[in-house]
Structures are given as C-alpha cells and as structure tokens.
Amino acid sequence: VTRGPPPLSHTAYSWGSGASSPEAPPGSAEVSGKQGGGGQGALGGQQAVKKGFLAEKATPVGDVSVFLQNRLVETIEQVEKLHRMEEEDEAAPFKHKYAARDLLKGLTRQLAACKAESESLGLAAAWEEGMAGVEHQMGVNLVETEEISAGEKQLNLAIKRMKEASDPNKFVCEILDSTNHLGLIWSQRGEHQKAESFLISATEQYESFVKTKCTDDELVSRIEGLRTTTLFLMAQVYQHLGHPDMSAKYCQITLNRSLKGGLFDALDWTKNAVQLSGYYLSQGRYGDCATCLASAEEVMARIPAEDAEQNKAQVGETLSNLAWGWGKLHTTRLDSAAHGEQGARKGEHEVVVFDLEGVSGRVPEWIGDGIATYEDACREMKAGLRHMDKVRTGFPIDEDCSNHVEACQDISKLYRSLVSFTSSEDDKCKMHKRRIDLLEPLVAQLNIAAYDALCKELRFELGEAYRDMMEIKITQVDSGQKKIKWEKIADLCDGAVRHYRQFARLFQAVPGDPEQAKNPSQVTGLGEEKVRRWYLNARFYCARCLLKRPDPDMAKRKVHLNGALEEYRHIAALAEAHPFKEGQFSFDDELRICKEMVALLPSKIERLRMLPSTPSGT
C-alpha cells in the first residue's frame, strides 16, 4: 500500500486491531532482566551501554569542524534511515537497528576523542549538540530493540543534557521525541498515570514551541509530526484511565492530523477509523459513526490498484472489517429502534469532521433520522444485509469460522429486529424462519470443543426462534385467525426443545450424558450470575414449550407434561441452591412460577391419565 513520506519521528506507531493496549514499535515490549547489552548509563564520558566499547579504537575524526558540522549530521541521518527500515528477516528482527547502533557507538567514540580539541576551537556548543543528538538516538534505539530499562535511563540522561545545553531550543524536536518515548514506556508498563504526566509534558513543550511562531517550515513540520504521536499516545492512555470520551477525541484528532500531513498508512488509518466508529456507535452517535466509516471508505478507495493487488489479502480483510462496521451500524440502529430507543440527539455532541473530500457522498442521508415505520425498518435492514453479506464472503467459514458465524448472528439480529415493525403474523414467522435457515446449518458444522461459546449462543438463539414461531402459531389458532395443523405447532415446539436441551447439555460435566441433565450438582460453568440466568432461562423456556406442545395422543401428552415437570423441578433446585443477588439477574418471578408448576402439574398429569387417548388440541 502506498505510504506517505516516512514518519518524521522514525517510530512508526500502529493502532492495530485491538484498542485495549498501546501499540509500540514492533517488538518493543519490556524484556525482563535485559538491559542495554549489560550497560547502565549514558554515552560520552559516562559508563557505556556496552561495557568497554569506548576503549575501542575510534575512527580518526580528522578536521573537527567538518566532523561536527557535516559528517556527524550525515551519520545521524543514516541512523534515522536505518531506524525507519522494515525488518524482513524474522531470525534477525533488529538487524537494521543494530546496524544503526554500531554507527551511534562509532560517533560516541569519535565525539569522546575530539572533545578537548572542539573546546579549544570554540566548538564546544557544536560538540554538546552532537553528543545530545547521539544520546537521544541511542535511547530510542534501545527502546526499540526491547532494552527498555536501559533505553529509559538513556532517554532521561539525553533530555537532561539537552535541557542543560547553552541553547536548549535547538533540541526541541529531540526533547519532544524523547518525552513521547518515555510516555510510551510507562504506558506499556501499565503505569498510565505516569505515562499521562510525560504526555502532558510533551503537550506543554509543543505549546511553548507554537508560541515562538517559528518560520522554519521544516522544523514546524517535524514538530507537528511529533505532536501527532503525542496525541495518539494520549488516546490510548485515556482509554486505560477510563476516559473513553477523551480517548475518542484524541483518536479523532490524531486521524485528522494524519490526513493533513499525509503521513499515514491507508490500512492502519482505516482500522483506526473503524475502531473509533465503534465507540461512537456505543454512544448512539450514529452520524459520527457513519462519518468515520465513510472516511475510511474514501481512504481505501484512494489506494492505487497496483498496490491493492500486491497487498490483496490485507486489503480484503480491511474491507471486510469496514463492511462489518457499516453492518453493525445498521444492526444497532434497527435493534435500538425495535426496543423504542433512538440515538443521541443532534446538537448533544460536537460533530466529527475529517478533512477529506468525498466523505459526505458516502454517508446515507437518512442515517441520522429515526426509524418509525416498517418502510424505514426495511430500508435499514436491507442496508445492513448488503454490508453483512460482504462480511460473510470476506470471512469464509472454512478460513475464519468465528467471524463468519458472528456475521451470521448479526444478520439474524436484523431479521429479529424487523419483526417488531410488522403487524403481520405471517411475516413475523417468515423472519424467524430465515433466522433458523441461516443459523441451523452453522451449528451442525461447529466443533463443540473448539467453539463452545458460539455453540451455546447459536443453540439458545435457535431455541428462541423456534419458540417465537410456536407462540405466534398458537396465538393465531387461539384467536381464530387461522387454522393450523397441530403437527406444525408440535414440530416448532420440538425444534425449540431440541435446541434448548442441546444448549443445556453444553454445561454438563460430561457433555452428552442425559442423566447429568437431571442433577443440578453435575452442571458446570454457572459461576457468573448472567451465565446462570442464561442457563435457567433456557430450561424455563424448554419447560414452557413442553407444557404447550399439542398432541392428540394422551399418553404422549403426559410424557411432555412429565418432561416439563422435570424441567421445573431442576430449575427450582438449582435456583434455590445458588440464589441470585438482588439486581439485573434476579430470577424471583420465574422461580415462583416454577414452584407453582411443580405443585400443580402432578394433579394435571393424573387427570390426563384418567382420560382416553383423544385429541387434545393446542
């Protein structure tokens, strides 16, 4: 993928797919007990990073003035170039950075050798400037080769030297870059408040520079690039400190600055924009969510065809995730509307804007409107389906099973939400039938051992879809709307019971053992209240289905009622053995019903025993 000019600070940060942790330069995690090749302190007169390397023979400096003003600068530029180069050999992940370190060691030896002469020539300030630059680069090098403790110490010493120089303003870029790296180091260590203090310091340095109204365009450009890095790190730190609003704000600013400066990778930018859209979606800020996704779409559209072909797999995955972002937006809007909720009102938040042409044309005009009618809901569902089909295609089940199944679950959610917007019972059944046709083949393909959680989710949802259809059919019969054969209702009931029982068996200590389903003590994995409630709900719904199942054969009818009685007994025993705390997972109402049914059903079953085997209806 075509990139812009290399980052002005050679550290190329990437947000990555998970926003939960700071992304550092590749391989920059702290390595326990590994400190800068065994050294302790700064270079140049201090204890060396590599013990004794100052004693090695230095390359002759020659003309000190030429060395300080030309060759030193050229070598540091070469170091920065090596730092920016991507490592291609996995067996030698820091090959270029170690080459850069060798150059820095050589410069340190030469600087040590010419210190006295530079002072006699009146070049002490130039020498100090050169040594500060080398120390800064060495600190960065140590951090990016996983020698974090040594790198931290080196950066602090470099900052001290630069601030004590005769003209600290000459080191504004180096001090800001070093401060950013220290913020990164402490963030990686989980010390986010300390990381914040370094990033606030970096912000103050930037603001002081802005007040100088510098006219050096190159210097201003470098400082602005470093400022973008500061903002990026602040976005991650505030996420960890529990300030998602501030994190999102800094993320959006970072992305926008990247666009202005042209210093971004299209795929990384898109991943970050999709992540940001997810935050706005969670806050009901649908318009801002759509703006992020549309901007990402525009950025992806600008990738040259040749570059897209060369990075086909990465581009394809990124486009699939982008489509999923759109799909989630439409799914969430429709689901919220189905529950009588709407997004954030216009004017409640500052509107997100990216400096990118072509974005407004990619945002649906109606995305900020409410969903009030069946026509509105159908439009939303069709838009969601269009994007979710791209996701399913982008994540084939034989290559990425989890993502494929989750995409299908989102499609099922679209159908389920649409049910709330139609008064036609037949249309409601059609929506539930589509859910069943979509999900049932999937659960048959999944390996329970590998996809236990997904299997549970699918079994429960399928039980729900069958039960909803059953309830609709029973209502149609009871109200006289429609004549329906009892076998059809019985089939729906059996489908619900089958999936609910398969769901329950996934919690057995020995999966598949029918005897364990009867013994509450043999059920595992119910420690969390929400999981226990989930399990009890499935058993409760299963009992209700058995209770309502029609059958003209009284003997079979009694079997179903006995099955319901066993379910109610199991539920009551488990709920009493493991009571819920008061709160959102309370099971009091359902437990009361279970106890009532345990008391009433035996007499009902006994009455049925006295009746001949004649049709019972529904």
Coordinates of C-alpha atoms in Angstrom, one line a residue, residues 129 132-133 159 161-163 167-180 202 204-210 219-220 222-224 226-227:
E129 CA 24.7 19.5 20.4
A132 CA 22.9 15.2 22.8
G133 CA 21.6 14.0 19.4
I159 CA 16.9 15.1 28.0
R161 CA 21.9 17.0 28.6
M162 CA 19.7 18.8 26.1
K163 CA 18.0 21.0 28.6
D167 CA 20.7 26.7 23.7
P168 CA 18.0 24.1 24.6
N169 CA 15.8 25.4 21.8
K170 CA 18.0 23.6 19.3
F171 CA 16.8 20.3 20.8
V172 CA 13.1 21.0 20.7
C173 CA 12.4 18.0 18.4
E174 CA 14.7 15.6 20.3
I175 CA 13.3 16.5 23.7
L176 CA 9.7 16.1 22.4
D177 CA 10.5 12.8 20.8
S178 CA 12.3 11.5 23.9
T179 CA 9.3 12.6 26.1
N180 CA 6.9 10.7 23.8
A202 CA 5.1 16.8 25.7
E204 CA 3.4 21.8 27.2
Q205 CA 6.6 21.6 25.1
Y206 CA 4.6 21.7 21.9
E207 CA 2.5 24.7 23.1
S208 CA 5.7 26.6 24.1
F209 CA 7.1 26.0 20.6
V210 CA 3.8 27.2 19.0
L219 CA 11.1 22.4 11.8
V220 CA 7.4 23.1 12.1
R222 CA 8.8 17.9 12.3
I223 CA 7.2 19.2 15.5
E224 CA 3.7 18.7 14.1
L226 CA 5.8 14.6 16.9
R227 CA 2.6 16.3 18.2

